[in-house]
Short mmCIF file of C-alpha atoms in Angstrom, two decimals:
data_model
loop_
_atom_site.label_atom_id
_atom_site.label_comp_id
_atom_site.label_asym_id
_atom_site.label_seq_id
_atom_site.Cartn_x
_atom_site.Cartn_y
_atom_site.Cartn_z
CA UNK O 1 13.66 24.96 7.92
CA UNK O 2 11.48 27.09 10.33
CA UNK O 3 8.98 28.70 7.89
CA UNK O 4 9.13 32.47 8.62
CA UNK O 5 6.42 35.09 7.70
CA UNK O 6 8.35 36.03 4.52
CA UNK O 7 7.96 32.50 3.01
CA UNK O 8 5.05 31.49 0.99
CA UNK O 9 3.98 29.03 3.60
CA UNK O 10 1.85 31.65 5.05
CA UNK O 11 0.09 32.38 1.69
CA UNK O 12 -3.44 30.67 2.17
CA UNK O 13 -3.67 28.31 -0.78
CA UNK O 14 -6.45 26.11 -1.74
CA UNK O 15 -5.71 22.30 -1.64
CA UNK O 16 -5.42 22.23 -5.46
CA UNK O 17 -3.17 25.34 -5.39
CA UNK O 18 -0.95 23.73 -2.89
CA UNK O 19 -0.79 20.44 -4.43
CA UNK O 20 0.18 22.13 -7.71
CA UNK O 21 2.79 24.32 -6.01
CA UNK O 22 4.54 21.13 -4.49
CA UNK O 23 4.49 19.40 -7.75
CA UNK O 24 5.97 22.29 -9.55
CA UNK O 25 8.60 22.49 -6.71
CA UNK O 26 9.40 18.69 -7.20
CA UNK O 27 9.64 19.16 -11.02
CA UNK O 28 12.02 22.04 -10.51
CA UNK O 29 14.31 19.77 -8.31
CA UNK O 30 14.08 16.72 -10.66
CA UNK O 31 15.37 19.26 -13.36
CA UNK O 32 18.62 19.25 -11.61
CA UNK O 33 18.83 15.79 -9.73
CA UNK O 34 17.84 12.25 -10.18
CA UNK O 35 14.35 11.60 -8.92
CA UNK O 36 15.68 9.13 -6.29
CA UNK O 37 17.86 11.89 -4.84
CA UNK O 38 14.89 14.22 -4.13
CA UNK O 39 13.21 13.65 -0.68
CA UNK O 40 10.07 15.06 0.56
CA UNK O 41 12.10 17.11 2.96
CA UNK O 42 13.90 18.78 0.18
CA UNK O 43 10.39 19.76 -1.38
CA UNK O 44 9.17 21.07 1.87
CA UNK O 45 12.27 23.16 2.29
CA UNK O 46 12.43 24.50 -1.24
CA UNK O 47 8.66 25.25 -1.27
CA UNK O 48 9.28 26.97 2.34
CA UNK O 49 6.39 24.85 3.94
CA UNK O 50 6.54 22.43 6.81
CA UNK O 51 7.43 18.86 6.40
CA UNK O 52 4.13 17.51 7.86
CA UNK O 53 2.37 19.45 5.06
CA UNK O 54 4.16 17.68 2.23
CA UNK O 55 3.62 14.36 3.78
CA UNK O 56 -0.12 15.19 4.28
CA UNK O 57 -0.45 15.75 0.34
CA UNK O 58 2.02 12.75 -0.60
CA UNK O 59 1.40 10.24 2.35
CA UNK O 60 2.92 7.55 -0.13
CA UNK O 61 6.28 9.25 0.05
CA UNK O 62 8.75 9.84 -2.38
CA UNK O 63 7.25 7.28 -4.73
CA UNK O 64 3.98 9.02 -4.76
CA UNK O 65 5.43 12.57 -5.12
CA UNK O 66 7.44 11.17 -7.97
CA UNK O 67 4.57 9.54 -9.77
CA UNK O 68 2.41 12.66 -9.37
CA UNK O 69 5.19 14.88 -10.78
CA UNK O 70 5.66 12.41 -13.63
CA UNK O 71 1.88 12.74 -14.45
CA UNK O 72 2.03 16.44 -14.25
CA UNK O 73 5.07 16.59 -16.78
CA UNK O 74 3.30 14.07 -19.04
CA UNK O 75 0.32 16.38 -19.13
CA UNK O 76 2.69 19.12 -19.88
CA UNK O 77 4.27 17.13 -22.75
CA UNK O 78 1.11 16.34 -24.15
CA UNK O 79 0.06 20.07 -24.41
CA UNK O 80 3.37 20.63 -26.50
CA UNK O 81 1.58 18.48 -29.18
CA UNK O 82 -1.40 20.58 -29.09
CA UNK O 83 -1.29 22.50 -32.45
CA UNK O 84 -4.19 24.12 -34.42
CA UNK O 85 -4.93 22.06 -37.57
CA UNK O 86 -4.19 24.76 -40.00
CA UNK O 87 -1.27 25.32 -42.36
CA UNK O 88 1.22 22.97 -43.81
CA UNK O 89 1.55 19.78 -41.76
CA UNK O 90 5.33 19.88 -41.63
CA UNK O 91 5.09 23.45 -40.08
CA UNK O 92 2.74 22.22 -37.55
CA UNK O 93 5.21 19.30 -36.72
CA UNK O 94 8.02 21.94 -36.40
CA UNK O 95 6.07 24.26 -34.00
CA UNK O 96 5.42 21.11 -31.86
CA UNK O 97 9.00 20.05 -31.74
CA UNK O 98 9.82 23.77 -30.86
CA UNK O 99 7.45 23.46 -27.74
CA UNK O 100 8.96 19.81 -27.17
CA UNK O 101 12.45 20.97 -27.00
CA UNK O 102 11.66 23.91 -24.71
CA UNK O 103 10.24 21.43 -22.27
CA UNK O 104 13.21 19.34 -22.60
CA UNK O 105 15.34 22.43 -22.14
CA UNK O 106 13.48 23.40 -19.05
CA UNK O 107 13.26 19.99 -17.38
CA UNK O 108 16.94 18.58 -18.12
CA UNK O 109 17.93 16.26 -15.61
CA UNK O 110 14.62 15.05 -14.57
CA UNK O 111 13.55 14.29 -18.12
CA UNK O 112 16.70 12.22 -18.79
CA UNK O 113 16.24 10.26 -15.53
CA UNK O 114 12.67 9.54 -16.59
CA UNK O 115 13.40 8.35 -20.13
CA UNK O 116 16.51 6.63 -19.44
CA UNK O 117 14.82 4.46 -16.78
CA UNK O 118 16.82 2.40 -14.44
CA UNK O 119 15.88 4.79 -11.63
CA UNK O 120 15.03 3.20 -8.42
CA UNK O 121 11.72 4.78 -8.61
CA UNK O 122 10.80 3.65 -11.88
CA UNK O 123 7.90 0.91 -11.85
CA UNK O 124 5.52 -0.53 -14.65
CA UNK O 125 3.12 2.42 -13.55
CA UNK O 126 5.63 5.13 -14.46
CA UNK O 127 6.56 3.18 -17.60
CA UNK O 128 2.89 3.27 -18.69
CA UNK O 129 2.66 7.04 -18.12
CA UNK O 130 5.71 7.55 -20.35
CA UNK O 131 4.34 5.12 -22.97
CA UNK O 132 0.94 6.99 -22.97
CA UNK O 133 2.84 10.06 -23.80
CA UNK O 134 4.53 8.31 -26.95
CA UNK O 135 1.06 7.01 -28.00
CA UNK O 136 -0.30 10.66 -27.76
CA UNK O 137 2.61 11.75 -29.81
CA UNK O 138 1.91 9.24 -32.48
CA UNK O 139 -1.79 9.89 -32.57
CA UNK O 140 -1.26 13.49 -32.79
CA UNK O 141 1.00 13.19 -35.86
CA UNK O 142 -1.45 10.76 -37.72
CA UNK O 143 -4.27 13.32 -36.85
CA UNK O 144 -2.38 16.15 -38.44
CA UNK O 145 -1.53 14.01 -41.39
CA UNK O 146 -5.01 13.23 -41.94
CA UNK O 147 -4.33 9.38 -41.59
CA UNK O 148 -7.39 7.64 -40.15
CA UNK O 149 -6.17 4.00 -40.19
CA UNK O 150 -2.49 3.95 -40.25
CA UNK O 151 -1.21 0.63 -41.61
CA UNK O 152 1.67 -1.23 -39.76
CA UNK O 153 4.44 0.18 -41.89
CA UNK O 154 3.42 3.68 -41.69
CA UNK O 155 2.75 3.04 -37.74
CA UNK O 156 6.07 1.56 -37.26
CA UNK O 157 7.81 4.46 -39.06
CA UNK O 158 6.18 7.16 -37.08
CA UNK O 159 6.89 5.27 -33.77
CA UNK O 160 10.52 4.67 -34.73
CA UNK O 161 10.85 8.39 -35.52
CA UNK O 162 9.31 9.43 -32.18
CA UNK O 163 11.83 7.11 -30.39
CA UNK O 164 14.80 8.47 -32.30
CA UNK O 165 13.47 12.17 -31.32
CA UNK O 166 13.50 10.94 -27.66
CA UNK O 167 17.23 9.61 -28.08
CA UNK O 168 18.12 12.87 -29.79
CA UNK O 169 16.89 14.96 -26.84
CA UNK O 170 18.72 12.88 -24.32
CA UNK O 171 21.93 13.13 -26.54
CA UNK O 172 21.30 16.86 -26.77
CA UNK O 173 21.10 17.32 -22.96
CA UNK O 174 24.26 15.24 -22.72
CA UNK O 175 26.04 17.54 -25.28
CA UNK O 176 25.17 21.03 -23.60
CA UNK O 177 22.34 21.34 -25.98
CA UNK O 178 24.21 21.35 -29.25
CA UNK O 179 23.31 21.86 -32.09
CA UNK O 180 21.06 24.93 -31.21
CA UNK O 181 17.34 24.05 -30.59
CA UNK O 182 16.31 25.41 -34.10
CA UNK O 183 18.76 23.51 -35.95
CA UNK O 184 17.91 20.22 -34.20
CA UNK O 185 14.16 20.92 -34.84
CA UNK O 186 14.90 21.31 -38.57
CA UNK O 187 17.07 18.33 -38.57
CA UNK O 188 14.25 15.99 -37.22
CA UNK O 189 11.74 17.31 -39.34
CA UNK O 190 14.03 16.51 -42.32
CA UNK O 191 14.39 12.98 -40.75
CA UNK O 192 10.77 12.56 -40.61
CA UNK O 193 10.34 13.25 -44.19
CA UNK O 194 13.41 10.95 -45.05
CA UNK O 195 12.18 7.95 -43.20
CA UNK O 196 8.55 8.38 -44.52
CA UNK O 197 10.17 8.53 -48.03
CA UNK O 198 11.85 5.23 -47.52
CA UNK O 199 8.74 3.47 -46.21
CA UNK O 200 6.84 5.09 -49.31
CA UNK O 201 8.97 2.63 -51.52
CA UNK O 202 7.44 -0.22 -49.49
CA UNK O 203 3.91 0.90 -48.74
CA UNK O 204 1.25 2.58 -50.89
CA UNK O 205 -0.64 4.48 -48.03
CA UNK O 206 2.86 6.34 -46.99
CA UNK O 207 3.36 6.96 -50.78
CA UNK O 208 0.07 8.62 -50.94
CA UNK O 209 0.66 10.55 -47.78
CA UNK O 210 3.92 11.79 -48.98
CA UNK O 211 2.41 13.08 -52.07
CA UNK O 212 0.09 15.21 -50.01
CA UNK O 213 2.84 16.42 -47.86
CA UNK O 214 4.78 17.46 -50.80
CA UNK O 215 1.82 19.30 -52.34
CA UNK O 216 1.22 21.28 -48.94
CA UNK O 217 4.82 22.05 -48.32
CA UNK X 1 10.59 -31.61 -8.61
CA UNK X 2 12.65 -34.61 -7.27
CA UNK X 3 15.50 -35.26 -9.75
CA UNK X 4 15.40 -38.66 -11.32
CA UNK X 5 18.46 -40.43 -12.91
CA UNK X 6 17.15 -39.49 -16.17
CA UNK X 7 17.59 -35.74 -15.64
CA UNK X 8 20.72 -33.63 -16.48
CA UNK X 9 21.08 -33.27 -12.85
CA UNK X 10 23.41 -36.12 -12.52
CA UNK X 11 25.60 -35.25 -15.25
CA UNK X 12 28.84 -34.08 -13.89
CA UNK X 13 29.33 -30.67 -15.06
CA UNK X 14 32.31 -28.21 -14.03
CA UNK X 15 31.18 -25.10 -12.17
CA UNK X 16 31.61 -23.14 -15.36
CA UNK X 17 29.23 -25.54 -17.36
CA UNK X 18 26.85 -25.73 -14.74
CA UNK X 19 26.64 -21.92 -14.29
CA UNK X 20 26.21 -21.58 -18.09
CA UNK X 21 23.55 -24.22 -18.19
CA UNK X 22 21.47 -22.43 -15.43
CA UNK X 23 21.89 -19.23 -17.45
CA UNK X 24 20.74 -20.69 -20.63
CA UNK X 25 17.58 -21.99 -18.69
CA UNK X 26 16.91 -18.67 -17.41
CA UNK X 27 17.41 -16.98 -20.73
CA UNK X 28 14.86 -19.41 -22.17
CA UNK X 29 12.33 -18.77 -19.59
CA UNK X 30 12.76 -15.07 -19.95
CA UNK X 31 12.07 -15.51 -23.61
CA UNK X 32 8.40 -16.35 -22.67
CA UNK X 33 7.86 -14.68 -19.19
CA UNK X 34 8.82 -11.20 -17.87
CA UNK X 35 12.14 -11.40 -15.64
CA UNK X 36 10.04 -10.60 -12.36
CA UNK X 37 7.82 -13.77 -12.98
CA UNK X 38 10.80 -16.22 -13.36
CA UNK X 39 11.76 -17.62 -9.86
CA UNK X 40 14.91 -19.67 -8.92
CA UNK X 41 12.58 -22.58 -8.31
CA UNK X 42 11.53 -22.33 -11.92
CA UNK X 43 15.03 -22.41 -13.33
CA UNK X 44 15.86 -25.37 -10.89
CA UNK X 45 12.85 -27.32 -12.25
CA UNK X 46 13.34 -26.56 -15.84
CA UNK X 47 17.03 -27.40 -15.63
CA UNK X 48 16.27 -30.54 -13.61
CA UNK X 49 18.45 -29.74 -10.80
CA UNK X 50 17.83 -29.18 -7.08
CA UNK X 51 16.85 -25.95 -5.59
CA UNK X 52 19.65 -25.65 -3.11
CA UNK X 53 21.96 -26.02 -6.16
CA UNK X 54 20.54 -23.03 -8.00
CA UNK X 55 20.79 -21.09 -4.82
CA UNK X 56 24.37 -21.87 -4.23
CA UNK X 57 25.11 -20.50 -7.89
CA UNK X 58 22.98 -17.48 -7.34
CA UNK X 59 22.87 -16.63 -3.65
CA UNK X 60 21.74 -13.17 -4.50
CA UNK X 61 18.51 -14.63 -5.58
CA UNK X 62 16.35 -13.65 -8.57
CA UNK X 63 18.09 -10.20 -9.01
CA UNK X 64 21.72 -11.89 -9.49
CA UNK X 65 20.21 -14.46 -11.70
CA UNK X 66 18.66 -11.76 -13.90
CA UNK X 67 21.72 -9.68 -13.98
CA UNK X 68 23.77 -12.70 -14.94
CA UNK X 69 21.37 -13.76 -17.67
CA UNK X 70 21.43 -10.20 -18.93
CA UNK X 71 25.02 -9.96 -18.97
CA UNK X 72 25.29 -13.20 -20.81
CA UNK X 73 22.49 -11.93 -23.32
CA UNK X 74 24.37 -8.79 -23.75
CA UNK X 75 27.66 -10.71 -24.70
CA UNK X 76 25.51 -12.70 -27.31
CA UNK X 77 24.24 -9.44 -28.55
CA UNK X 78 27.77 -7.94 -28.96
CA UNK X 79 28.66 -11.17 -30.86
CA UNK X 80 25.90 -10.43 -33.45
CA UNK X 81 27.91 -7.20 -34.22
CA UNK X 82 31.13 -9.28 -35.06
CA UNK X 83 31.36 -8.97 -38.76
CA UNK X 84 34.56 -9.48 -40.82
CA UNK X 85 35.77 -5.92 -42.24
CA UNK X 86 35.40 -7.40 -45.75
CA UNK X 87 33.02 -6.47 -48.57
CA UNK X 88 30.62 -3.48 -49.07
CA UNK X 89 29.84 -1.90 -45.60
CA UNK X 90 26.26 -1.95 -46.05
CA UNK X 91 26.20 -5.54 -46.79
CA UNK X 92 28.07 -5.88 -43.48
CA UNK X 93 25.35 -4.00 -41.83
CA UNK X 94 22.66 -6.28 -43.50
CA UNK X 95 24.44 -9.27 -42.14
CA UNK X 96 24.74 -7.80 -38.53
CA UNK X 97 21.04 -6.91 -38.60
CA UNK X 98 20.22 -10.62 -39.78
CA UNK X 99 22.03 -11.94 -36.86
CA UNK X 100 20.29 -9.27 -34.40
CA UNK X 101 16.91 -10.11 -35.68
CA UNK X 102 17.45 -13.79 -35.05
CA UNK X 103 18.75 -12.91 -31.61
CA UNK X 104 15.38 -10.79 -31.06
CA UNK X 105 13.37 -13.53 -32.46
CA UNK X 106 14.70 -16.17 -30.21
CA UNK X 107 14.62 -14.07 -27.03
CA UNK X 108 11.19 -12.64 -27.59
CA UNK X 109 9.50 -11.55 -24.34
CA UNK X 110 12.78 -11.47 -22.33
CA UNK X 111 14.25 -8.99 -24.72
CA UNK X 112 11.11 -6.92 -24.67
CA UNK X 113 11.21 -6.71 -20.82
CA UNK X 114 14.65 -5.93 -20.69
CA UNK X 115 14.56 -2.96 -23.29
CA UNK X 116 11.10 -1.63 -22.26
CA UNK X 117 12.23 -1.18 -18.82
CA UNK X 118 9.96 -0.76 -15.81
CA UNK X 119 10.61 -4.31 -14.83
CA UNK X 120 10.95 -4.48 -10.89
CA UNK X 121 14.30 -6.18 -11.47
CA UNK X 122 15.56 -3.01 -13.41
CA UNK X 123 18.28 -1.12 -11.68
CA UNK X 124 21.01 1.46 -12.74
CA UNK X 125 23.30 -1.71 -13.17
CA UNK X 126 21.00 -3.47 -15.68
CA UNK X 127 20.57 -0.21 -17.54
CA UNK X 128 24.33 0.20 -17.78
CA UNK X 129 24.61 -3.20 -19.25
CA UNK X 130 22.04 -2.49 -21.88
CA UNK X 131 23.68 0.94 -22.55
CA UNK X 132 26.91 -0.81 -23.12
CA UNK X 133 25.41 -2.91 -25.82
CA UNK X 134 24.23 0.19 -27.52
CA UNK X 135 27.60 1.96 -27.35
CA UNK X 136 29.20 -1.10 -28.64
CA UNK X 137 26.74 -1.28 -31.53
CA UNK X 138 27.80 2.36 -32.34
CA UNK X 139 31.42 1.71 -32.15
CA UNK X 140 31.06 -1.32 -34.45
CA UNK X 141 29.33 0.85 -36.85
CA UNK X 142 31.90 3.63 -36.80
CA UNK X 143 34.70 0.79 -37.16
CA UNK X 144 33.16 -0.67 -40.30
CA UNK X 145 32.47 2.74 -41.86
CA UNK X 146 36.10 3.57 -41.27
CA UNK X 147 35.10 6.64 -39.26
CA UNK X 148 37.91 7.26 -36.52
CA UNK X 149 36.58 10.37 -34.83
CA UNK X 150 32.86 10.72 -35.39
CA UNK X 151 31.84 14.17 -34.87
CA UNK X 152 28.61 15.32 -32.85
CA UNK X 153 26.24 15.34 -35.81
CA UNK X 154 27.22 11.94 -37.10
CA UNK X 155 27.40 10.39 -33.62
CA UNK X 156 23.93 11.60 -33.07
CA UNK X 157 22.64 10.21 -36.25
CA UNK X 158 23.99 6.82 -35.62
CA UNK X 159 22.85 6.61 -31.97
CA UNK X 160 19.36 7.73 -33.27
CA UNK X 161 19.01 5.05 -35.71
CA UNK X 162 20.29 2.46 -33.22
CA UNK X 163 17.47 3.44 -30.96
CA UNK X 164 15.06 3.35 -33.80
CA UNK X 165 16.18 -0.07 -34.53
CA UNK X 166 15.50 -1.17 -31.01
CA UNK X 167 12.04 0.27 -31.13
CA UNK X 168 11.41 -1.39 -34.44
CA UNK X 169 12.52 -4.72 -32.85
CA UNK X 170 9.98 -4.23 -30.03
CA UNK X 171 7.10 -3.33 -32.30
CA UNK X 172 8.00 -6.20 -34.57
CA UNK X 173 7.65 -8.65 -31.61
CA UNK X 174 4.37 -7.04 -30.71
CA UNK X 175 3.07 -7.29 -34.21
CA UNK X 176 3.58 -11.07 -34.63
CA UNK X 177 7.04 -10.63 -36.46
CA UNK X 178 5.69 -8.59 -39.32
CA UNK X 179 6.97 -7.65 -41.93
CA UNK X 180 9.29 -10.83 -42.30
CA UNK X 181 12.83 -10.42 -40.87
CA UNK X 182 14.42 -10.06 -44.21
CA UNK X 183 12.24 -7.19 -45.16
CA UNK X 184 12.53 -5.37 -42.05
CA UNK X 185 16.30 -5.92 -42.37
CA UNK X 186 16.30 -4.27 -45.74
CA UNK X 187 14.04 -1.36 -44.72
CA UNK X 188 16.36 -0.58 -41.63
CA UNK X 189 19.52 -0.45 -43.87
CA UNK X 190 17.48 1.98 -46.20
CA UNK X 191 16.71 4.03 -43.31
CA UNK X 192 20.31 4.21 -42.25
CA UNK X 193 21.22 5.51 -45.66
CA UNK X 194 18.29 7.97 -45.58
CA UNK X 195 19.03 9.62 -42.10
CA UNK X 196 22.80 9.73 -43.23
CA UNK X 197 21.72 11.54 -46.27
CA UNK X 198 19.77 14.15 -44.28
CA UNK X 199 22.81 14.58 -41.96
CA UNK X 200 25.15 14.75 -44.83
CA UNK X 201 23.27 18.02 -45.84
CA UNK X 202 24.38 19.59 -42.58
CA UNK X 203 27.85 18.07 -41.99
CA UNK X 204 30.92 17.71 -44.01
CA UNK X 205 32.15 14.51 -42.45
CA UNK X 206 28.92 12.62 -42.91
CA UNK X 207 28.69 13.91 -46.57
CA UNK X 208 32.19 12.52 -47.09
CA UNK X 209 31.27 9.26 -45.65
CA UNK X 210 28.14 8.93 -47.64
CA UNK X 211 30.27 9.59 -50.82
CA UNK X 212 32.50 6.39 -49.94
CA UNK X 213 29.32 4.23 -49.22
CA UNK X 214 27.92 5.05 -52.54
CA UNK X 215 31.28 4.16 -54.18
CA UNK X 216 31.50 0.88 -52.61
CA UNK X 217 27.64 0.10 -52.91
#
């Protein structure tokens, strides 16, 4: 645990750089262990820095570290949804799903623990962070579809699909990442169209939207 | 708070009856308030019994009461899925959804708090109870569909649909129970068929199953 001259501890980092290094370290640990099993000491050891340093950055302890790492992961997730508004909307959805599945792939266990809840470090604050990502995903979808004021049926359909995608990613992690990411992505896009088609039979706004999607491919 | 001769406190109940009365009271309180906002004192007052009596039944306090109420709600939910194996499978699914939506309707806030997580009383034990209900729902569906050994794609499809149904019920509660339960039920059944149809294009087992469903209506 004693930092040697070879460890990153002696690189001079700015406060922001150091903070970001510690969060990256925490996220990499959460990828293989449940958040409650990761201590500040583990983060210090893995990052090759002294324990007091980590405690200085996260005086609130494990809970503060977890929330900060979660915020950072949520920010990364939101970036997955950032897709230029060009080309057929379903192709854009496909590309965003590619980035999302890469994120899920890289964050493994930490992602599951986070979404499955029941973690001892889960609070209403952490739930709000996760819900914020879900809301952002829905807003991105409506934006790309050109829907300004989604009605209740269209909104419910999109939110249900987002939840189903989350469930799919958790099951995917559980099942050794089968089917391959590319197949899962196409399957999820097909499901998106299928549930919109069902809703179109009950909702004029969704029917009009589907007409546009079919036209643009 | 002093029990009077008119309150149920003086009815002689067996241990099991008393326990069940207290759990029903707790569930009715959870229907309007988040679990962490319901104290053992509230339960005593609402049930019209003395506080020491409630503490005798739930010496573990609020957490024990919550877990016991959750177990009792989970048992009730499982009973929603109990449907005779007669008639077209989609009609059976429809009837089970009717009972499920009635349950959601009656348990309101408590149901949301439970499924949305982030509650201070949520633990890995309570998560396991909720997951057990989800698993039971999936098993019932496979049983009714006559699927003995569901492959990964069929299993993932059904689990995603169950999660989407949960999401729909939470949104439904948020949106003043619109659309009406009967319409929501039909919509969910249509989505079930739609996502199975998508999977059928990628999975022979699901394709065969869908053929049977279409035959039986």
